[in-house]
Short mmCIF file of N, CA and C in Angstrom, two decimals:
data_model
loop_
_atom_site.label_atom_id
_atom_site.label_comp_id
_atom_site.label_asym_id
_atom_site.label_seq_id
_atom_site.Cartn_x
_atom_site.Cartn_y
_atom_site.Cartn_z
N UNK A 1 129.74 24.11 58.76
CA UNK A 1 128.84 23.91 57.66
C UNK A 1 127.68 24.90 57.83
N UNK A 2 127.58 25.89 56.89
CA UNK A 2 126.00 26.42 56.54
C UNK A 2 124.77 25.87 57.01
N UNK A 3 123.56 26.48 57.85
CA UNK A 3 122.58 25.90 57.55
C UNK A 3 121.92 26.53 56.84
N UNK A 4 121.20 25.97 56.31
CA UNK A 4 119.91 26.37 55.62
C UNK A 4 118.54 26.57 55.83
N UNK A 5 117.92 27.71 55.61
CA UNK A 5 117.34 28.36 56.15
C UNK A 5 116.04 27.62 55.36
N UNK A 6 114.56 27.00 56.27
CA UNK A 6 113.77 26.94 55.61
C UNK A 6 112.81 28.00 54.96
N UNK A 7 112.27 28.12 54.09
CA UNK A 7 111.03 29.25 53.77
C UNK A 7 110.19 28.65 53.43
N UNK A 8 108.99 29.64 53.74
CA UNK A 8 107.87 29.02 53.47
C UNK A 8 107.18 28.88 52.37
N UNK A 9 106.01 27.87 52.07
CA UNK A 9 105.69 27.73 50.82
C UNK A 9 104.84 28.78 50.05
N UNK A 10 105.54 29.08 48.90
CA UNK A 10 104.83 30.14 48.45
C UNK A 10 103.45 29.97 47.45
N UNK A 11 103.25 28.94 48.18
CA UNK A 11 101.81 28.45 47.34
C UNK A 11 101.02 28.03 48.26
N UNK A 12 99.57 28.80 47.55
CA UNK A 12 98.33 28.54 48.39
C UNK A 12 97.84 26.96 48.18
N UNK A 13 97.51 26.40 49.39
CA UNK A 13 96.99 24.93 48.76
C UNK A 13 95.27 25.20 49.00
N UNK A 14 94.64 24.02 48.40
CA UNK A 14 92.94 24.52 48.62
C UNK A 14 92.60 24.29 49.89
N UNK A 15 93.04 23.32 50.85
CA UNK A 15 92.81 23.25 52.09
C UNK A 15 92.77 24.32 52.49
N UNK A 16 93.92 25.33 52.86
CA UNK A 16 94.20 26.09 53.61
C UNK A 16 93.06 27.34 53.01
N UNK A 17 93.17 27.41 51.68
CA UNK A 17 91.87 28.51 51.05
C UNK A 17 90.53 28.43 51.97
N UNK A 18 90.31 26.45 51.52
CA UNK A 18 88.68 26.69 51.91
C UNK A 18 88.60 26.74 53.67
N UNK A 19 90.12 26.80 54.44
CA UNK A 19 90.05 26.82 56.00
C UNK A 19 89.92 28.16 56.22
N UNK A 20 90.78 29.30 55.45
CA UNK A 20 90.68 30.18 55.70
C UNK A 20 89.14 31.01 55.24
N UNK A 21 88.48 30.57 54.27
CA UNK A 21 87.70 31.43 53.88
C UNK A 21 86.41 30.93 54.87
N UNK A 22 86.12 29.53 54.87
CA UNK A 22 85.23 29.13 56.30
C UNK A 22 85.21 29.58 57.33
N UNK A 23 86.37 30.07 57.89
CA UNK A 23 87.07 30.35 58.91
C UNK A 23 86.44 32.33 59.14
N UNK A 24 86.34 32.76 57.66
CA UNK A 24 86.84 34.26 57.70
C UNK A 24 84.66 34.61 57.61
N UNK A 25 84.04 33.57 57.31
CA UNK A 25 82.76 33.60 57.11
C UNK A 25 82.20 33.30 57.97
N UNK A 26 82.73 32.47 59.23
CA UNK A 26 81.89 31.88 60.61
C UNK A 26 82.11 33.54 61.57
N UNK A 27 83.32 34.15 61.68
CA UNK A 27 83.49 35.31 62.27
C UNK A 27 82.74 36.20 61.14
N UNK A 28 82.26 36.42 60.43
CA UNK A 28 81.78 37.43 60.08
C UNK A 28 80.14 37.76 59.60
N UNK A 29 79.68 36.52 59.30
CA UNK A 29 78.26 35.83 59.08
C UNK A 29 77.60 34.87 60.28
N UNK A 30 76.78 35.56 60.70
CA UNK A 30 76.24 34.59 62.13
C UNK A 30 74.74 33.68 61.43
N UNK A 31 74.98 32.48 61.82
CA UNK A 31 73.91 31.85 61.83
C UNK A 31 73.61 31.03 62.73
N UNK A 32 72.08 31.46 62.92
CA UNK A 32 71.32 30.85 64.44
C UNK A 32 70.70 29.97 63.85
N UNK A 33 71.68 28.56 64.20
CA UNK A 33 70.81 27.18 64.15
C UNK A 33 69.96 26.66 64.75
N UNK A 34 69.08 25.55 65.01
CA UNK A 34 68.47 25.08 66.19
C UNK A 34 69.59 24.38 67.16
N UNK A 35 68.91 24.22 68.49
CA UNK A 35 70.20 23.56 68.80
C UNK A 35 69.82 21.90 69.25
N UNK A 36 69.09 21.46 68.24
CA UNK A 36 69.47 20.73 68.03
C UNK A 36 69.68 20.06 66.35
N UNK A 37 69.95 20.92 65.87
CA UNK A 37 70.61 20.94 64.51
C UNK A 37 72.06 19.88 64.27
N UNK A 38 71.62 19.20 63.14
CA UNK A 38 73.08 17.88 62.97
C UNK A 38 73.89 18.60 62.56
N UNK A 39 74.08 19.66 62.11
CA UNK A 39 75.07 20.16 61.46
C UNK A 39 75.51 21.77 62.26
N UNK A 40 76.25 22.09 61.92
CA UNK A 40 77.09 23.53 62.07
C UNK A 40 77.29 24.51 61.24
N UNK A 41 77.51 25.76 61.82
CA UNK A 41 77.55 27.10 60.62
C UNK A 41 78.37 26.67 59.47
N UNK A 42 79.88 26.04 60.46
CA UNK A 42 80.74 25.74 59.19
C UNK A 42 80.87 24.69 58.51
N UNK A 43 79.65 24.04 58.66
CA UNK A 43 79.94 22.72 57.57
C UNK A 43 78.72 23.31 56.69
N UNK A 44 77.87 24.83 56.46
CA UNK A 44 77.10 25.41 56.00
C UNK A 44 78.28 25.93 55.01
N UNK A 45 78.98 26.69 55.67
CA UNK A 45 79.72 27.16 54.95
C UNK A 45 80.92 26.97 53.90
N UNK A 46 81.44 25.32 54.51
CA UNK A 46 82.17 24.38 53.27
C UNK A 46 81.35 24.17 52.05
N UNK A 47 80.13 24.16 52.38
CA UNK A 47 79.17 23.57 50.99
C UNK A 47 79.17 24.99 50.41
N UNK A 48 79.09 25.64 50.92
CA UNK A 48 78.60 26.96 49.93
C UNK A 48 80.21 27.31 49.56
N UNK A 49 81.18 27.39 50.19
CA UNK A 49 82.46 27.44 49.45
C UNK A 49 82.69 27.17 48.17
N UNK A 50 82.64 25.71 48.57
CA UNK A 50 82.88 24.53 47.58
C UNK A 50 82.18 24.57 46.26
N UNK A 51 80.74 25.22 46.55
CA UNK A 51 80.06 25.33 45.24
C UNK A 51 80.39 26.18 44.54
N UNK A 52 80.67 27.25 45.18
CA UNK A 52 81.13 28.54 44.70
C UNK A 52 82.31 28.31 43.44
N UNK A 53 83.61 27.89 44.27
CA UNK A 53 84.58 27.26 43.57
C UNK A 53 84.68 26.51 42.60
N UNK A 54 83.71 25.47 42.53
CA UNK A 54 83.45 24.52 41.45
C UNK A 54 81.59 25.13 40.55
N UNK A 55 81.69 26.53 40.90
CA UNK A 55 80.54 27.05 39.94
C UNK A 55 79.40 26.01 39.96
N UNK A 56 78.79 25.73 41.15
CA UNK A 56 77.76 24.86 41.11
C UNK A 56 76.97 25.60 42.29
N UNK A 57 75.34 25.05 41.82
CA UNK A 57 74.46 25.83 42.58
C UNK A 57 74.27 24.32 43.53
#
């Protein structure tokens, strides 16, 4: 019997968008938080994604 070969999906999902583009903005945009700051570059950078995407300031 044949197997069948899986391939991969040829569709972008938004997860993987807003992982990769967070992802492609923490290596390329540095930001010096305090350290003791509640938050992180990249949860800076999900919000500003996200707004972007959904055209909101």
């Amino acid at each position: 019997m044949p197997s069948k070969q899986q391939q991969a999906d040829s569709e972008i999902h938004e997860d993987q968008l807003l992982n990769f583009l967070v992802n492609r903005l923490d290596e390329e945009v540095s930001l010096n938080l305090a350290n003791n700051a509640e938050t992180d570059a990249k949860d800076i950078y999900e919000v500003l994604v996200g707004a972007t995407a959904d055209g909101t300031s």
